[in-house]
Short mmCIF file of C-alpha atoms in Angstrom, two decimals:
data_model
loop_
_atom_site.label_atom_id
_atom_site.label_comp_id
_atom_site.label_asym_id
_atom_site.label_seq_id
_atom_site.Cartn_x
_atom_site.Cartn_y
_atom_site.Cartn_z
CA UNK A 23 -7.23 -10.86 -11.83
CA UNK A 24 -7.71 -10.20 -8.42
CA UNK A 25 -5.12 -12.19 -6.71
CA UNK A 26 -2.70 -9.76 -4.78
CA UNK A 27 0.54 -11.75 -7.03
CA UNK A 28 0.22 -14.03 -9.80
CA UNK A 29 3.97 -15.00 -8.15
CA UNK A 30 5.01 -16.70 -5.31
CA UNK A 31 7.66 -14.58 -2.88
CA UNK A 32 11.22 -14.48 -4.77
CA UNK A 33 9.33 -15.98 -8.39
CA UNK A 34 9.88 -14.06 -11.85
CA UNK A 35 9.53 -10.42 -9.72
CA UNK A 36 12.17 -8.48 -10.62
CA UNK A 37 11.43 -5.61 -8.48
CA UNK A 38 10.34 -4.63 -5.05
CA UNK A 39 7.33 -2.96 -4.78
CA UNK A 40 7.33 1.09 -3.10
CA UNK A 41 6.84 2.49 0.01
CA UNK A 42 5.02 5.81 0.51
CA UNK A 43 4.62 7.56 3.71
CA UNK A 44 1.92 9.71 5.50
CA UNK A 45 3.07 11.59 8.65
CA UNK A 46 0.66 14.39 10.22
CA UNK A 47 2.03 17.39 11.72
CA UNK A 48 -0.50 17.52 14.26
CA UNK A 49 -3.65 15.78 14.89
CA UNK A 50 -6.62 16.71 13.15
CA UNK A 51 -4.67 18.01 9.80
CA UNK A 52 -6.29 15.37 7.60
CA UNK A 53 -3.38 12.31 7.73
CA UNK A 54 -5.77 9.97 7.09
CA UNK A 55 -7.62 11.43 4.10
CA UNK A 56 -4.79 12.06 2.45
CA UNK A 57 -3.17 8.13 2.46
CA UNK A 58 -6.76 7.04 1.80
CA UNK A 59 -7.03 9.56 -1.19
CA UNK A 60 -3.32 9.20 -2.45
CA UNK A 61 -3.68 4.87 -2.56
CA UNK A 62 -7.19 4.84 -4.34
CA UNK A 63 -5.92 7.67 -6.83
CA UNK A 64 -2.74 5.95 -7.57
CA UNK A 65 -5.17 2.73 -7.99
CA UNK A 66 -7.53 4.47 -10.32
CA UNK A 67 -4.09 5.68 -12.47
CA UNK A 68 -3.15 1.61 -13.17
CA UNK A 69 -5.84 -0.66 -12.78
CA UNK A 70 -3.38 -3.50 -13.10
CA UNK A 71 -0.55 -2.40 -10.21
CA UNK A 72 -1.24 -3.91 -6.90
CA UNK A 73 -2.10 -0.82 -4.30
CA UNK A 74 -2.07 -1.39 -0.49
CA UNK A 75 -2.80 0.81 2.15
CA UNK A 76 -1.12 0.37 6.12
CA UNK A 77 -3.15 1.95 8.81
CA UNK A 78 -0.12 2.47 11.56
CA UNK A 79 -2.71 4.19 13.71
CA UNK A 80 -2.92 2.04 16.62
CA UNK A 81 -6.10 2.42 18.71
CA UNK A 82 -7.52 5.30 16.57
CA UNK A 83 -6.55 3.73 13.27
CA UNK A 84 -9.86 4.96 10.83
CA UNK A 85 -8.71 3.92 7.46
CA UNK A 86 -11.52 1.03 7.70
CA UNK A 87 -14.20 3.61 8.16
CA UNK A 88 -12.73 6.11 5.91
CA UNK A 89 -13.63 3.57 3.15
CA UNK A 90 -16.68 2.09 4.39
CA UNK A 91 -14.93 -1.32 4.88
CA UNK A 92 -15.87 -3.87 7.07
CA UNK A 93 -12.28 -6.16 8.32
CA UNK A 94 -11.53 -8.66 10.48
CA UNK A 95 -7.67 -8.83 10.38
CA UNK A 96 -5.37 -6.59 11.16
CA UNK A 97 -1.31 -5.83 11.02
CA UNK A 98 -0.92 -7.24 14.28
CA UNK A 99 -2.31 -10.99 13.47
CA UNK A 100 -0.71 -10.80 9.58
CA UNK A 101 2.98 -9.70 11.92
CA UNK A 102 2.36 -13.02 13.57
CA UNK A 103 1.98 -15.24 11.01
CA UNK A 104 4.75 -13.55 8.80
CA UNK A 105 6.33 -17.27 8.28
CA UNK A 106 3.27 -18.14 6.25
CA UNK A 107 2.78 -14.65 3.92
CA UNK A 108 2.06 -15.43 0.71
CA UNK A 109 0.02 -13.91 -2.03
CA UNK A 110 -3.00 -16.43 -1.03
CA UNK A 111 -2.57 -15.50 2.73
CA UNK A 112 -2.68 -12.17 1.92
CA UNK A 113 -5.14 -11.84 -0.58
CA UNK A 114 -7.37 -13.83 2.20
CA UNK A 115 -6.60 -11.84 5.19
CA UNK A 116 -6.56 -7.98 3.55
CA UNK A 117 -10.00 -5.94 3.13
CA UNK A 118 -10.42 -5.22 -0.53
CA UNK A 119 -12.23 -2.12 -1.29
CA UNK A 120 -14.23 -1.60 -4.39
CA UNK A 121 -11.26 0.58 -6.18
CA UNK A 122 -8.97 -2.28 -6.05
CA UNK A 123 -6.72 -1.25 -2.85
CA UNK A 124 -5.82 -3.92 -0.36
CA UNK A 125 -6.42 -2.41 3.52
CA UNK A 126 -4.47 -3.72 6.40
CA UNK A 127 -6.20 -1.81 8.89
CA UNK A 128 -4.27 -1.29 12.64
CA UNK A 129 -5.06 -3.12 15.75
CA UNK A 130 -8.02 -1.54 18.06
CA UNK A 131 -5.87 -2.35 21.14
CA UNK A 132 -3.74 -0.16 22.54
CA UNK A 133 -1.28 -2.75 23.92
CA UNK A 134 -1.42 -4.43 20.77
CA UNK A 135 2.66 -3.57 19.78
CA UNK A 136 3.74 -5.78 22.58
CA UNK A 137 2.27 -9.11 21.26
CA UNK A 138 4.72 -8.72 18.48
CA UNK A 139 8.53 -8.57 18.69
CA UNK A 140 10.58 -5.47 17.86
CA UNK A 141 10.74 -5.09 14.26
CA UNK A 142 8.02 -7.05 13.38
CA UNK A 143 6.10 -3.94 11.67
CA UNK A 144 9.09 -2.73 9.71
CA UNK A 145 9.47 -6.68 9.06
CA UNK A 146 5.98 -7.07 7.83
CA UNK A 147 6.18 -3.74 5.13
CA UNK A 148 9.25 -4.82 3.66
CA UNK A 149 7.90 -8.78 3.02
CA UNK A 150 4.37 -6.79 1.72
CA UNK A 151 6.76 -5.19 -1.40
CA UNK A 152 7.37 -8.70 -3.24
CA UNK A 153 3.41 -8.25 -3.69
CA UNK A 154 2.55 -4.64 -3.87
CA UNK A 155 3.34 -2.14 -6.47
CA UNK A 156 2.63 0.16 -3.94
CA UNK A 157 2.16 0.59 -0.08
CA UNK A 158 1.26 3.40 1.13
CA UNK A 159 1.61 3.82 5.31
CA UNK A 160 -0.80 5.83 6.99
CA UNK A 161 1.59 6.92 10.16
CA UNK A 162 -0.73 8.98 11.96
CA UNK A 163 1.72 11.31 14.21
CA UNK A 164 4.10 7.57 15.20
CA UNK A 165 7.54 8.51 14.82
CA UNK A 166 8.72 5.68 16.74
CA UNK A 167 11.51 3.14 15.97
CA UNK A 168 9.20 1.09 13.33
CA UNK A 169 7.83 4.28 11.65
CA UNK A 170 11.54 5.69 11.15
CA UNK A 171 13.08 2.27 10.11
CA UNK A 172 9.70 2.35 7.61
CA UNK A 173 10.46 6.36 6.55
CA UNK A 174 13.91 5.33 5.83
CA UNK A 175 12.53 2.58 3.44
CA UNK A 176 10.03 5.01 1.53
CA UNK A 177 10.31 6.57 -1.55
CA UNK A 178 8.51 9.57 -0.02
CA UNK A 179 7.35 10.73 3.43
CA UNK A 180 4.51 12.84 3.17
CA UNK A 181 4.61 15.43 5.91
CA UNK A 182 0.61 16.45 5.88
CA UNK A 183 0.17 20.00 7.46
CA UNK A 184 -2.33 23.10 7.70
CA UNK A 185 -0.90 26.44 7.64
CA UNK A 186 -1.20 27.60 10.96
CA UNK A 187 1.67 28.84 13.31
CA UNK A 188 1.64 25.74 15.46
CA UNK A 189 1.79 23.03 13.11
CA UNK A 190 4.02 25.10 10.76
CA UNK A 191 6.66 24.46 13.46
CA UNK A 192 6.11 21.50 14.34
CA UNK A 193 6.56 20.30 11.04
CA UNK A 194 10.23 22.21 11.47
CA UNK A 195 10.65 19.75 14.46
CA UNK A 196 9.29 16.66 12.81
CA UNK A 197 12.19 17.68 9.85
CA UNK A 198 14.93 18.27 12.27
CA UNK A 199 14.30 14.54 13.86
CA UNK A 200 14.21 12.88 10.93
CA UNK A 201 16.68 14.61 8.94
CA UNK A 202 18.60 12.37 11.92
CA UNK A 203 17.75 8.99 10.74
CA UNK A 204 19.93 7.75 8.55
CA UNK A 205 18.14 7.09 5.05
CA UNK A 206 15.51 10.29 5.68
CA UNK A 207 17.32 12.70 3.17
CA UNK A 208 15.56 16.66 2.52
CA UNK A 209 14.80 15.33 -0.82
CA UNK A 210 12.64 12.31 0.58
CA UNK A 211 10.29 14.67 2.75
CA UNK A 212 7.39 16.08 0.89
CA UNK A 213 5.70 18.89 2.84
CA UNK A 214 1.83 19.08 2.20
CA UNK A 215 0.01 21.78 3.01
CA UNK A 216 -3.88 20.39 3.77
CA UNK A 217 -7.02 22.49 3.52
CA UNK A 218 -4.96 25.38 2.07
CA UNK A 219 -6.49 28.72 1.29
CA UNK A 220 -4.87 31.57 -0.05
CA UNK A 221 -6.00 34.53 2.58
CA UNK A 222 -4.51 32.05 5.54
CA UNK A 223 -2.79 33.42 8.22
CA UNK A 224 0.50 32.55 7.27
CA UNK A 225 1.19 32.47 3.77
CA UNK A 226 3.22 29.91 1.68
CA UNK A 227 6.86 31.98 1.36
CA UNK A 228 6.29 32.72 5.40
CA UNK A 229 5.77 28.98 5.86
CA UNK A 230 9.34 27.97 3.73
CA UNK A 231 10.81 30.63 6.13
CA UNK A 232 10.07 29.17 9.38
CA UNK A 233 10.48 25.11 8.11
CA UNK A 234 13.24 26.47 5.64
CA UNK A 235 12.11 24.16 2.58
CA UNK A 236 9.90 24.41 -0.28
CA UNK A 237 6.07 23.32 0.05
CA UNK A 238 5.82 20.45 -2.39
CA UNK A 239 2.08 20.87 -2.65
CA UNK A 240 -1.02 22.47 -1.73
CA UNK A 241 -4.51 20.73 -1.06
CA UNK A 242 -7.61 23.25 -1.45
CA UNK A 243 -9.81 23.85 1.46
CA UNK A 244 -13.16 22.13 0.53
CA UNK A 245 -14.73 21.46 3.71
CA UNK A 246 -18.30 20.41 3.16
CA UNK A 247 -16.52 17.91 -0.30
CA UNK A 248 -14.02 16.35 2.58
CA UNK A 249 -17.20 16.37 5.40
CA UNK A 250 -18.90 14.42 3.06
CA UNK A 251 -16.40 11.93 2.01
CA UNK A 252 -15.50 11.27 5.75
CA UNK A 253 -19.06 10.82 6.82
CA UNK A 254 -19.99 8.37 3.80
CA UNK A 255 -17.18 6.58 3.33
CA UNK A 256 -15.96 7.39 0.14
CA UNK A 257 -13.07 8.64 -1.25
CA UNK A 258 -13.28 12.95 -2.70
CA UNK A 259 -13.04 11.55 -5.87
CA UNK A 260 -15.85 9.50 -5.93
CA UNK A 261 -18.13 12.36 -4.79
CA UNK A 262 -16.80 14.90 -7.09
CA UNK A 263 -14.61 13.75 -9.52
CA UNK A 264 -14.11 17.68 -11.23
CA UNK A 265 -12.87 19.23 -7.76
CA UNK A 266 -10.10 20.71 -7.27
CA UNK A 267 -9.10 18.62 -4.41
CA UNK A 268 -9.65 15.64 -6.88
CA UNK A 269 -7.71 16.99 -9.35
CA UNK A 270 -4.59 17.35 -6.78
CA UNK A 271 -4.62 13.87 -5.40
CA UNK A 272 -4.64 12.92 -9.65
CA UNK A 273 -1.44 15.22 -9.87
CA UNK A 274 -0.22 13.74 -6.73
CA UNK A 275 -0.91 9.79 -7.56
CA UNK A 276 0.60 10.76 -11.09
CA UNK A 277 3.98 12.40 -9.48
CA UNK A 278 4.01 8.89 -7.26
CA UNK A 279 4.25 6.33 -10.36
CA UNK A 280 6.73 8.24 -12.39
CA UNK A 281 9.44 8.43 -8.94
CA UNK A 282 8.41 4.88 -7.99
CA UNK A 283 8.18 2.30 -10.50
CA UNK A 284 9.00 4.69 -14.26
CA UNK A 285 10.44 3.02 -17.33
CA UNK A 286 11.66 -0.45 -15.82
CA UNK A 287 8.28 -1.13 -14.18
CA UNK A 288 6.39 -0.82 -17.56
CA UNK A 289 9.05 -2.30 -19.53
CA UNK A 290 8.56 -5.62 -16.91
CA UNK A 291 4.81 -5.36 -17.57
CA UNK A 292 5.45 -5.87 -20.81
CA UNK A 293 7.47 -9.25 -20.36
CA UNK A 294 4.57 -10.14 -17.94
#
């Protein structure tokens, strides 16, 4: 079945679908890969949960491209019509991509946050969870007032990151502001470390010394595998399933379902 919800908003759903967050250290650390590869490999894990993917990136937003998709709506039109969201509407306005993940890609204007009011984007993720089992929210490097109010609403912010000395402490700053918002607790903030190789210059127990918390997980450095991903739109799994980098998003997407959804979710799939 392909609709996005066989129910209406508020109709036999017992629970709220959940949020999962992507925040890069820097630019250039590989934000975007890893919500593209965490939503597809959490689709691929249950072919019958509802996976969508939020490009917050305004005017760079790459998702789209990423996954070879070609879209015509984005957040910004869907925020304006959020009287009318429905499964239907949705289903209609969202690019599907071939492994079953719903894109809402972000607007190409730069401006585009002041056609909607304040709130609107937080607005818009929390309506998306009566349809989604899962959203995952491509936040580029935002941490504005909609990306906190949306971090606060996650299960998990992923806090993607390369081990080098600059972006090592910056993700200590990133921490130290959000540790701030109310809702952001140490154990939501999961700190990635992207493109990770063992001889780097700073090594994984000098890394939990400067942020002063554990690295939940390392991705492998596999340039050429991510290269060509990027450059043909697919996801890493898709070009080598056996990698080691495919292998982590599988633990990753794996570690997702049993915090989000666990024993109630299946036990309401059953009644379904």
């Amino acid at each position: 079945n392909d609709s996005v919800r066989k129910s209406e908003p508020g109709k036999g759903k017992t629970s709220l679908g959940k949020i999962f967050s992507v925040l890069g250290a820097k630019g250039g650390v590989g934000t975007t890969t890893f919500a593209v590869n965490l939503a597809t490999s959490i689709q691929a894990l249950d072919k019958d949960k509802q996976v969508a993917l939020i490009d917050m990136n305004r005017l760079v937003g790459e998702v789209p491209l990423f996954l070879d998709l070609e879209t015509d709506t984005n957040w910004e039109e869907i925020g304006k019509n959020i009287s009318r969201l429905d499964s239907a509407y949705l289903q209609s306005a969202m690019a599907k991509h071939s492994s079953g993940v719903y894109v809402l890609p972000a607007p190409s204007k730069f401006e585009a946050e002041a056609h909607l009011p304040p709130g609107s984007l937080f607005q818009l993720v929390r309506a998306m969870r009566q349809f989604f089992d899962y959203i995952i929210v491509d936040s580029g490097m935002a941490i504005d007032d909609s990306s906190l109010r949306i971090f606060a609403e996650s299960e998990a912010v992923y806090l993607v990151s390369i081990m080098s000395l600059p972006c090592v402490i910056n993700v200590k700053k990133l921490q130290e502001t959000l540790f701030t918002t109310k809702g952001i607790t140490n154990r939501k903030i999961r700190i990635i470390a992207n493109r990770f190789e063992k001889k780097s210059q700073i090594s994984l127990a000098e890394a939990k010394k400067i942020i002063g918390t554990d690295i939940s997980e390392t991705i492998p450095n596999n340039y050429s595998l991510a290269m060509t991903a990027i450059n043909s739109g697919k996801t890493v799994t898709e070009i080598s399933r056996k990698s080691n980098v495919a292998r982590v998003y599988h633990k990753l997407a794996n570690s997702t379902i049993d915090s989000g959804l666990g024993k109630s979710g299946k036990l309401f799939n059953w009644f379904k």
